[in-house]
Amino acid sequence: MDFFDHQARARRRTVLLVGYFLAALAAVAASVNVCAWLIGHWLHPDLSWRAWLLSDAGLWLTAATLAVLIGGSLRKAWQLRDGGPALARLLGAREVPAQPGDARQRRLLRVVEEMSLAAGTVPPRSFVLEREDGINALVAGLTPSSTVLVVTRGALERLSRDELQGVVAHEFSHILNADMRLNLRLLAALAGVLAIGKVGEFLLHATAGDGHRRGLPLFALGGALLMAIGFAGLFFGRLIKAAISRQRERLADASAVQFTRQPAGLAGALIKIRQEGSHLHSLHAEDLSHMAFAETLGLRWRRLLATHPSLDQRLRALGADWPVRARVRTRQARAPSSAASTRVGHLDAANLGYARSLLASIPVDLQRALHTQEGAECVLYALVLGDTPPPPALRGGRRGALVEQVRGLGTRLRLPLLDLAVATLRQAPERRRPVIVAQLQAITRHRGEQDLLCRALSAIARQALTPTKRRLPGREIHRLSAVANEIQVVFSVLAWAGDSARTTALAGFQRATHGLLPPGRLLLPPDRCGPARLQTAVDRLNRLTPLLKAPLIDAAADLVLSDGQVQVAEAELLRALGALLDCPMPPLFRSSLANI
């Protein structure tokens, strides 16, 4: 659809708006007459509805109601006769000077100038709502050349440049799609629909004073009824806004991505709004609800009355992964200590210090053995065997001593020893590596269902020592719902890993999988989530896109940390899960770990 098609559609929407407005006028006028007739019927039971409508009082009331409604719209239209600048003044927005001293305002002007040059239009005047810390923006004007862009202080402070560009591009699409004039007309029209409520509020205040006014209960009752009708007018006004605005917001999002070629910027702004909010404190928040980038106030009947698609719907339109990323960031904001995905692929001083302490706790002779092929193989087999008696080839002599030495170091060093052993064995001759993998598989088959961590260690080693297979195009999984069975298995294993009682394991499972699994998925008993099934589940989960792996890591960390303690077995099993999902996770979760 080109520019001229948008202009034509805007004209058709204006006709639709007139029809909605006339219907709202009729509905509000009828509501006022019904209330008046009920009062009259209470005083004079013989008064019929037809007699009331045709009476002089009924006709005058209808005329007065329509006059108030139309007068309210005309008054608002007069206030906004200058278009965008008039609205900016009404909101108390402060214009950004041509040479601002604030770096954030300079960035805003730069983004606006770039977008204007790309669109071939005059840059709109830019204003800032200094008292609004929510993330929001709007454009207003009668023509593209007389437009104003209004952004909140929260948008300037919290959005990155790419995110701000996405928001500005969204607003520019409203300019190019001829939405601005319609928005101002809609604002003026609905001001009249709300005027009856203002009259009712005036009557209530008038009858609340001292003196002779206190004895006028009918005026008080009438004021209360008019306020109720005013709320009905607000309801109808919201319906009109929703009918006209939602599709235009979807189109603006799509146009913004087309303009910038960077869906990440717009998606990032929507995610931050999801976390930090977009609501306005202004008295005009309701008036602006259909004009702003995001919702300006909260709603109880959100699906019915919302002027914008939900944030999840808008994110989903930008790509299937974005709603998941939004949930990940929300989880991180609410519980940053358990946001394990932020630690994936991350190094800091605490990690390095902990790694040094791990290396220092490995005996020197064992470190030397780990750098030889024979010693690395022996250590690897000892780790996978756990407390199972070793085969004859690993008893006695140097090999037997290494096995006993590894077992004596406890669980804390199992994964670090595995990392060091695998690093050496990856340099082994190609003909030797399949033999090592076959030995690992034989050991795990012999061990059966014992020690999940040892099975996980074996899987990590096999993964590292097996040649990487090229994945065929399209094999990645893009929906968590497609791997619900596998998620159920993995999180059941983690829930039972801390030697939890059933009630504790069930509660932890339900908290961790909320939002990941469809309703009705229950904690599996231990005999239904053994190592073999776990390995199959992890292999399939490894085909998820990177963005979908992040919520799994975060939820797994939440489950491990749910009881306030991080046992070594739990932490290392979680690290093993991260390794199997190709998400390298540092070994440090808290400053200290509780040994078992």
XYZ file of C-alpha atoms in Angstrom:
596
model
C 0.000 0.000 0.000
C 1.448 3.406 -0.998
C 1.163 6.897 0.489
C -1.939 7.793 -1.504
C -3.731 4.615 -0.477
C -3.057 5.517 3.143
C -4.493 8.984 2.562
C -7.639 7.502 1.040
C -8.045 5.041 3.903
C -7.591 7.867 6.401
C -10.509 9.700 4.773
C -12.653 6.586 5.015
C -11.742 6.204 8.682
C -12.820 9.806 9.230
C -16.268 8.953 7.852
C -16.324 5.924 10.145
C -15.415 8.173 13.080
C -18.361 10.466 12.283
C -20.682 7.475 12.317
C -19.300 6.258 15.648
C -19.605 9.757 17.101
C -23.241 10.121 16.073
C -24.019 6.688 17.551
C -22.315 7.686 20.802
C -24.292 10.949 20.914
C -27.530 9.037 20.484
C -26.560 6.474 23.149
C -25.583 9.110 25.725
C -28.681 11.254 25.016
C -30.886 8.174 25.376
C -29.160 7.280 28.654
C -29.804 10.753 30.065
C -33.464 10.535 29.099
C -33.820 7.080 30.660
C -32.408 8.392 33.946
C -34.712 11.430 33.835
C -37.732 9.254 33.045
C -36.945 6.900 35.939
C -36.859 9.854 38.335
C -40.103 11.206 36.860
C -41.732 7.770 37.002
C -40.759 7.505 40.664
C -42.494 10.829 41.373
C -45.417 10.220 38.969
C -46.031 6.483 38.439
C -48.421 7.140 35.547
C -45.688 8.765 33.393
C -44.919 6.543 30.390
C -41.658 6.461 28.401
C -43.372 7.713 25.225
C -45.090 10.529 27.090
C -41.767 11.608 28.576
C -39.957 11.671 25.235
C -42.710 13.744 23.574
C -43.105 16.113 26.499
C -41.557 19.561 26.487
C -39.267 18.542 29.340
C -38.050 15.493 27.428
C -37.423 17.430 24.241
C -35.607 20.211 26.090
C -33.488 17.672 27.987
C -32.544 15.932 24.740
C -31.625 19.247 23.150
C -29.619 20.299 26.202
C -27.784 16.970 26.275
C -26.859 17.191 22.614
C -25.790 20.792 23.124
C -23.481 19.775 25.959
C -22.022 16.910 23.935
C -21.490 18.897 20.766
C -20.327 21.933 22.751
C -17.725 19.823 24.552
C -16.385 18.580 21.234
C -16.343 22.065 19.699
C -14.556 23.458 22.753
C -11.825 20.820 22.523
C -11.558 21.328 18.771
C -11.074 25.069 19.368
C -8.347 24.359 21.930
C -6.546 22.218 19.357
C -7.135 24.479 16.376
C -3.357 24.991 16.023
C -2.804 21.256 15.805
C 0.291 19.661 17.324
C 1.744 22.743 19.085
C -1.600 23.327 20.820
C -1.604 19.771 22.149
C 1.986 20.119 23.341
C 1.017 23.289 25.243
C -2.023 21.561 26.725
C 0.211 18.756 28.038
C 2.788 21.157 29.459
C 5.543 19.691 27.286
C 8.808 21.605 26.937
C 10.254 22.083 23.455
C 13.757 20.794 22.810
C 15.959 23.735 21.693
C 17.847 23.631 18.421
C 21.143 23.252 20.302
C 20.303 21.405 23.523
C 22.855 21.043 26.256
C 21.536 17.643 27.297
C 23.161 14.703 25.476
C 19.932 12.682 25.461
C 18.039 15.509 23.794
C 20.801 15.882 21.194
C 20.481 12.189 20.453
C 16.715 12.609 20.031
C 17.154 15.479 17.565
C 19.729 13.480 15.626
C 17.403 10.495 15.316
C 14.502 12.734 14.269
C 16.630 14.481 11.649
C 17.824 11.185 10.193
C 14.283 9.846 9.997
C 12.979 13.059 8.433
C 15.643 13.121 5.742
C 14.957 9.482 4.949
C 11.218 10.152 4.737
C 11.566 13.361 2.750
C 9.598 15.467 5.219
C 10.298 18.462 7.449
C 11.574 17.385 10.882
C 8.786 17.710 13.448
C 9.240 19.985 16.436
C 10.357 17.873 19.387
C 8.934 18.214 22.902
C 9.659 16.435 26.178
C 7.224 15.622 28.997
C 9.629 16.261 31.861
C 7.348 14.925 34.599
C 6.611 11.589 32.955
C 8.980 8.730 33.791
C 7.041 6.121 31.793
C 8.320 5.160 28.329
C 5.999 6.666 25.742
C 5.764 9.034 22.774
C 3.243 10.497 20.343
C 2.970 12.684 17.257
C 0.267 15.251 16.539
C -0.448 17.694 13.758
C -2.805 18.696 11.015
C -0.301 18.213 8.185
C 3.045 16.369 7.881
C 4.862 19.712 7.714
C 3.354 21.031 10.977
C 3.880 18.010 13.189
C 5.160 17.799 16.762
C 6.824 14.795 18.353
C 6.332 14.475 22.105
C 8.410 11.984 24.106
C 8.508 11.323 27.813
C 11.545 11.864 29.970
C 11.508 8.125 30.711
C 11.899 7.329 27.009
C 14.952 9.589 26.733
C 16.582 8.209 29.860
C 15.886 4.493 29.507
C 15.969 3.726 25.802
C 19.136 3.044 23.855
C 19.694 4.810 20.555
C 18.392 1.877 18.517
C 15.336 1.559 20.752
C 14.645 5.287 20.549
C 14.995 5.076 16.764
C 12.431 2.263 16.712
C 9.953 4.370 18.686
C 10.533 7.436 16.490
C 10.132 5.317 13.353
C 6.812 4.042 14.715
C 5.635 7.621 15.215
C 6.860 8.647 11.766
C 4.690 5.931 10.267
C 1.680 7.691 11.808
C 2.810 10.867 10.025
C 3.182 9.137 6.667
C -0.001 7.095 7.072
C -2.131 10.232 7.654
C -3.131 9.197 11.165
C -2.383 12.504 12.924
C -5.375 14.555 11.781
C -7.690 11.645 12.565
C -6.169 11.353 16.043
C -6.863 15.020 16.802
C -10.413 14.742 15.480
C -10.986 11.654 17.584
C -9.663 13.470 20.650
C -12.049 16.387 20.071
C -15.050 14.170 19.336
C -14.652 12.057 22.442
C -14.244 15.132 24.638
C -17.923 15.777 23.963
C -18.904 12.222 24.860
C -17.223 12.708 28.243
C -18.778 16.139 28.841
C -21.945 14.739 30.485
C -19.825 13.212 33.228
C -18.258 16.612 33.846
C -21.717 18.158 34.262
C -22.658 15.463 36.772
C -19.468 16.136 38.713
C -20.373 19.859 38.793
C -23.872 19.138 40.148
C -22.496 16.921 42.914
C -20.063 19.620 43.989
C -22.824 22.232 43.827
C -25.162 20.288 46.140
C -22.398 19.508 48.613
C -22.162 23.100 49.879
C -23.800 24.790 52.854
C -27.056 26.734 52.936
C -30.156 26.183 50.847
C -28.390 23.899 48.358
C -28.106 21.176 50.963
C -31.820 20.513 50.659
C -31.759 19.566 46.981
C -31.399 15.769 46.942
C -32.774 15.534 43.418
C -29.865 17.584 42.090
C -27.437 15.329 43.949
C -29.161 12.250 42.553
C -29.145 13.747 39.085
C -25.441 14.560 39.401
C -24.638 10.992 40.442
C -26.625 9.615 37.525
C -24.909 11.951 35.076
C -21.510 10.864 36.399
C -22.549 7.260 35.861
C -23.552 8.153 32.317
C -20.184 9.843 31.984
C -18.495 6.550 32.800
C -20.695 4.910 30.182
C -19.520 7.593 27.774
C -15.942 6.731 28.684
C -16.692 3.095 27.925
C -18.154 3.924 24.512
C -15.286 6.317 23.824
C -12.804 3.560 24.545
C -14.649 1.220 22.226
C -14.447 3.793 19.442
C -10.729 4.304 20.035
C -10.072 0.581 20.076
C -12.016 0.071 16.854
C -9.996 2.721 15.036
C -6.559 2.485 16.659
C -5.495 -1.142 17.032
C -4.941 -1.929 13.376
C -3.115 1.375 12.865
C -0.714 0.481 15.689
C 0.079 -2.864 14.073
C 0.712 -1.102 10.780
C 2.949 1.463 12.504
C 5.073 -1.291 14.081
C 5.477 -3.022 10.721
C 6.364 0.271 9.036
C 8.918 1.086 11.754
C 10.735 -2.186 11.093
C 10.602 -1.506 7.376
C 12.089 1.956 7.918
C 14.941 0.949 10.224
C 15.590 -2.658 9.106
C 16.248 -3.318 12.799
C 13.384 -5.088 14.583
C 15.617 -5.393 17.655
C 15.327 -1.663 18.367
C 11.533 -1.572 18.391
C 11.353 -4.906 20.221
C 13.811 -3.676 22.848
C 11.633 -0.613 23.501
C 8.525 -2.794 23.881
C 10.355 -5.117 26.276
C 11.451 -2.183 28.433
C 7.875 -0.912 28.469
C 6.787 -4.357 29.604
C 9.282 -4.149 32.468
C 9.082 -0.493 33.452
C 5.711 0.739 32.196
C 4.349 3.360 29.825
C 1.494 4.880 31.829
C 1.246 8.656 32.148
C 0.450 10.715 35.244
C -1.052 13.530 33.185
C -4.733 14.447 33.590
C -4.944 14.025 29.811
C -3.731 10.403 29.827
C -7.179 9.145 28.822
C -7.439 11.678 25.994
C -4.069 10.553 24.603
C -4.624 6.812 24.892
C -5.181 6.328 21.156
C -2.305 8.607 20.105
C 0.594 7.315 22.204
C 3.184 4.674 21.325
C 1.935 2.428 24.153
C -0.919 2.334 26.657
C -1.182 5.495 28.774
C -3.209 3.964 31.612
C -4.282 0.597 32.968
C -7.557 -1.091 32.052
C -9.657 -3.795 33.611
C -11.268 -4.859 30.325
C -7.960 -4.734 28.495
C -8.823 -6.994 25.572
C -12.073 -5.193 24.841
C -11.058 -1.576 25.406
C -7.318 -1.479 24.731
C -6.304 0.998 22.063
C -3.148 -1.003 21.322
C -2.500 -4.700 20.735
C -0.966 -6.351 23.777
C 2.807 -6.111 24.135
C 3.137 -9.856 23.546
C 1.126 -9.569 20.333
C 3.284 -6.692 19.133
C 6.468 -8.574 20.008
C 5.221 -11.741 18.349
C 4.574 -9.798 15.162
C 8.258 -8.822 15.146
C 9.437 -12.423 15.527
C 8.547 -15.574 17.431
C 11.531 -15.234 19.779
C 10.755 -11.768 21.112
C 7.990 -12.662 23.618
C 10.333 -15.252 25.110
C 13.147 -12.726 25.379
C 10.713 -10.346 27.092
C 9.893 -12.976 29.705
C 13.595 -13.625 30.244
C 14.326 -9.951 30.879
C 11.332 -9.676 33.198
C 12.597 -12.640 35.158
C 16.046 -11.057 35.384
C 14.620 -7.744 36.559
C 12.550 -9.372 39.296
C 15.216 -11.801 40.527
C 18.618 -10.731 39.237
C 20.457 -13.128 41.546
C 18.908 -16.108 39.766
C 19.156 -14.760 36.223
C 21.643 -17.394 35.197
C 21.410 -16.595 31.501
C 23.210 -13.310 32.175
C 26.189 -15.342 33.388
C 26.377 -17.550 30.322
C 29.492 -16.664 28.362
C 30.427 -14.068 31.000
C 33.723 -13.669 32.860
C 34.423 -11.438 35.828
C 36.834 -11.173 38.740
C 34.703 -13.423 40.954
C 34.707 -16.204 38.346
C 38.466 -15.923 37.871
C 39.089 -15.945 41.605
C 36.929 -19.009 42.065
C 38.679 -20.748 39.149
C 42.070 -20.063 40.739
C 40.869 -21.599 43.991
C 39.679 -24.684 42.116
C 42.997 -25.143 40.337
C 44.909 -24.591 43.568
C 42.904 -27.357 45.247
C 43.934 -29.906 42.587
C 47.111 -31.741 43.679
C 50.144 -30.978 41.559
C 50.690 -34.599 40.514
C 47.061 -34.851 39.399
C 47.445 -31.669 37.354
C 50.449 -33.236 35.623
C 48.477 -36.414 34.931
C 45.643 -34.407 33.396
C 48.049 -33.134 30.727
C 48.863 -36.657 29.533
C 46.577 -38.783 27.427
C 46.697 -41.808 29.713
C 46.151 -39.741 32.852
C 43.308 -37.740 31.293
C 41.557 -40.961 30.205
C 41.931 -42.450 33.660
C 40.526 -39.327 35.341
C 37.618 -39.213 32.884
C 36.673 -42.842 33.552
C 36.963 -42.290 37.314
C 34.583 -39.306 37.127
C 31.976 -41.232 35.162
C 32.277 -44.288 37.430
C 31.512 -42.251 40.545
C 31.411 -44.609 43.545
C 31.006 -47.730 41.385
C 33.877 -50.234 41.740
C 36.319 -49.714 38.856
C 36.968 -52.452 36.272
C 40.193 -54.486 36.519
C 42.014 -52.203 34.082
C 41.646 -49.311 36.544
C 42.688 -51.176 39.677
C 46.133 -51.093 41.155
C 49.247 -49.321 40.008
C 49.271 -45.736 38.763
C 45.762 -45.944 37.317
C 44.272 -47.245 40.539
C 46.019 -44.483 42.483
C 44.569 -41.844 40.140
C 41.050 -43.280 40.520
C 41.278 -43.189 44.320
C 42.759 -39.695 44.232
C 39.873 -38.379 42.072
C 37.299 -39.978 44.371
C 38.934 -38.450 47.408
C 38.492 -34.903 46.042
C 34.696 -35.001 46.404
C 32.004 -33.572 44.140
C 33.190 -29.963 44.021
C 35.937 -30.679 41.485
C 34.173 -33.169 39.244
C 33.192 -30.758 36.494
C 36.490 -28.787 36.521
C 38.434 -32.082 36.312
C 36.235 -33.132 33.416
C 36.933 -29.853 31.581
C 40.690 -30.312 31.976
C 40.636 -33.982 30.983
C 38.525 -33.355 27.879
C 40.829 -30.509 26.810
C 43.726 -32.985 26.731
C 41.759 -35.795 25.090
C 40.581 -33.573 22.261
C 44.201 -33.620 21.108
C 44.259 -37.425 21.062
C 44.612 -39.171 17.683
C 41.345 -39.373 15.754
C 41.363 -43.169 15.870
C 41.592 -43.109 19.695
C 38.680 -40.741 20.392
C 35.933 -43.175 19.229
C 37.441 -45.782 21.544
C 37.191 -43.398 24.493
C 33.561 -42.585 23.629
C 32.751 -46.310 23.384
C 34.300 -46.895 26.824
C 32.187 -44.076 28.282
C 29.014 -45.552 26.813
C 29.892 -48.976 28.218
C 30.431 -47.499 31.680
C 27.137 -45.594 31.654
C 25.241 -48.695 30.488
C 26.835 -50.655 33.304
C 25.874 -48.045 35.869
C 22.233 -48.071 34.846
C 20.163 -45.318 36.459
C 22.700 -44.340 39.129
C 24.059 -40.819 39.659
C 22.585 -38.402 37.156
C 25.592 -36.111 37.367
C 27.961 -38.879 36.308
C 25.690 -39.591 33.351
C 25.724 -35.881 32.534
C 29.532 -35.813 32.751
C 29.682 -38.712 30.331
C 27.355 -36.898 27.939
C 29.507 -33.747 28.071
C 32.633 -35.743 27.322
C 30.989 -37.592 24.441
C 29.740 -34.302 23.035
C 33.234 -32.777 23.167
C 35.010 -35.813 21.709
C 32.528 -36.585 18.927
C 33.020 -34.752 15.600
C 30.496 -31.957 15.135
C 27.835 -32.804 12.607
C 26.621 -30.134 10.281
C 23.006 -29.333 10.940
C 20.614 -29.351 8.051
C 18.777 -26.059 7.350
C 15.507 -25.683 9.201
C 16.314 -28.105 12.013
C 16.235 -25.444 14.705
C 13.167 -25.401 16.950
C 11.513 -22.005 17.269
C 8.731 -22.714 19.791
C 8.919 -23.855 23.402
C 5.560 -25.579 22.988
C 7.223 -27.984 20.548
C 9.516 -29.297 23.322
C 7.058 -29.325 26.239
C 7.684 -33.036 26.912
C 11.435 -32.518 27.032
C 11.144 -29.500 29.349
C 8.929 -31.560 31.652
C 11.572 -34.294 31.859
C 14.529 -31.960 32.478
C 12.816 -29.925 35.170
C 11.504 -33.032 36.893
C 15.100 -34.259 37.097
C 16.250 -30.946 38.562
C 13.375 -30.904 41.050
C 14.406 -34.296 42.423
C 18.167 -33.597 42.279
C 18.343 -31.835 45.661
C 17.012 -34.868 47.570
C 13.743 -32.963 47.932
C 10.593 -34.234 49.568
C 7.729 -34.658 47.108
C 5.903 -31.507 48.263
C 9.098 -29.440 47.957
C 9.955 -30.889 44.554
C 6.410 -30.304 43.279
C 6.340 -26.682 44.457
C 9.736 -25.969 42.928
C 8.743 -27.613 39.654
C 5.531 -25.588 39.389
C 7.276 -22.270 40.102
C 10.114 -22.918 37.670
C 7.982 -24.120 34.774
C 5.298 -21.439 35.027
C 5.199 -19.812 31.593
C 7.383 -22.522 30.031
C 4.929 -25.405 30.071
C 1.243 -25.456 29.123
C -1.187 -25.803 32.068
C -1.670 -29.307 33.389
C 1.931 -30.524 33.069
C 2.893 -32.212 36.337
C 6.110 -33.262 38.026
C 7.174 -36.672 36.735
C 8.098 -39.369 39.261
C 11.815 -40.269 39.399
C 11.333 -43.557 37.556
C 9.939 -41.689 34.516
C 12.823 -39.242 34.131
C 15.915 -41.413 34.298
C 19.281 -40.636 32.656
C 18.456 -42.244 29.304
C 15.269 -40.224 28.912
C 17.067 -37.138 30.183
C 19.749 -37.486 27.512
C 17.129 -37.769 24.771
C 15.354 -34.685 26.116
C 18.536 -32.614 26.305
C 19.543 -33.587 22.769
C 16.243 -32.224 21.475
C 16.391 -29.085 23.634
C 19.802 -28.332 22.157
C 18.040 -27.676 18.850
C 16.225 -24.659 20.322
C 17.220 -21.225 19.071
C 19.599 -19.357 21.420
C 16.870 -16.960 22.550
C 14.706 -19.875 23.644
C 17.519 -21.494 25.616
C 17.858 -18.452 27.880
C 14.522 -18.920 29.720
C 15.371 -22.588 30.278
C 18.668 -21.694 31.949
C 16.986 -18.988 34.056
C 14.144 -21.247 35.152
C 16.588 -24.053 35.979
C 18.617 -21.661 38.132
C 15.432 -20.515 39.882
C 14.636 -24.133 40.684
C 18.105 -24.809 42.086
C 17.994 -21.630 44.191
C 14.361 -21.992 45.308
C 15.279 -23.354 48.756
C 17.883 -20.632 49.411
C 20.792 -23.087 49.196
C 23.006 -24.180 46.327
C 24.272 -27.675 46.865
C 27.295 -28.688 44.858
C 25.465 -31.559 43.154
C 22.671 -29.220 42.063
C 25.011 -26.482 40.838
C 27.205 -28.896 38.889
C 24.186 -30.639 37.385
C 22.947 -27.231 36.252
C 26.365 -26.428 34.783
C 26.291 -29.771 33.009
C 22.883 -28.915 31.566
C 24.276 -25.605 30.338
C 27.211 -27.347 28.708
C 24.967 -29.846 26.949
C 22.887 -26.935 25.619
C 26.060 -25.221 24.334
C 25.645 -22.481 26.957
C 28.990 -22.241 28.826
C 28.148 -21.309 32.391
C 30.674 -20.058 34.977
C 30.948 -22.248 38.079
C 30.014 -19.504 40.578
C 26.372 -18.894 41.522
C 26.749 -17.501 45.009
C 29.757 -16.482 47.048
C 29.712 -19.862 48.785
C 28.307 -23.303 48.044
C 26.929 -25.731 50.567
C 28.834 -29.016 50.395
C 27.014 -32.266 50.713
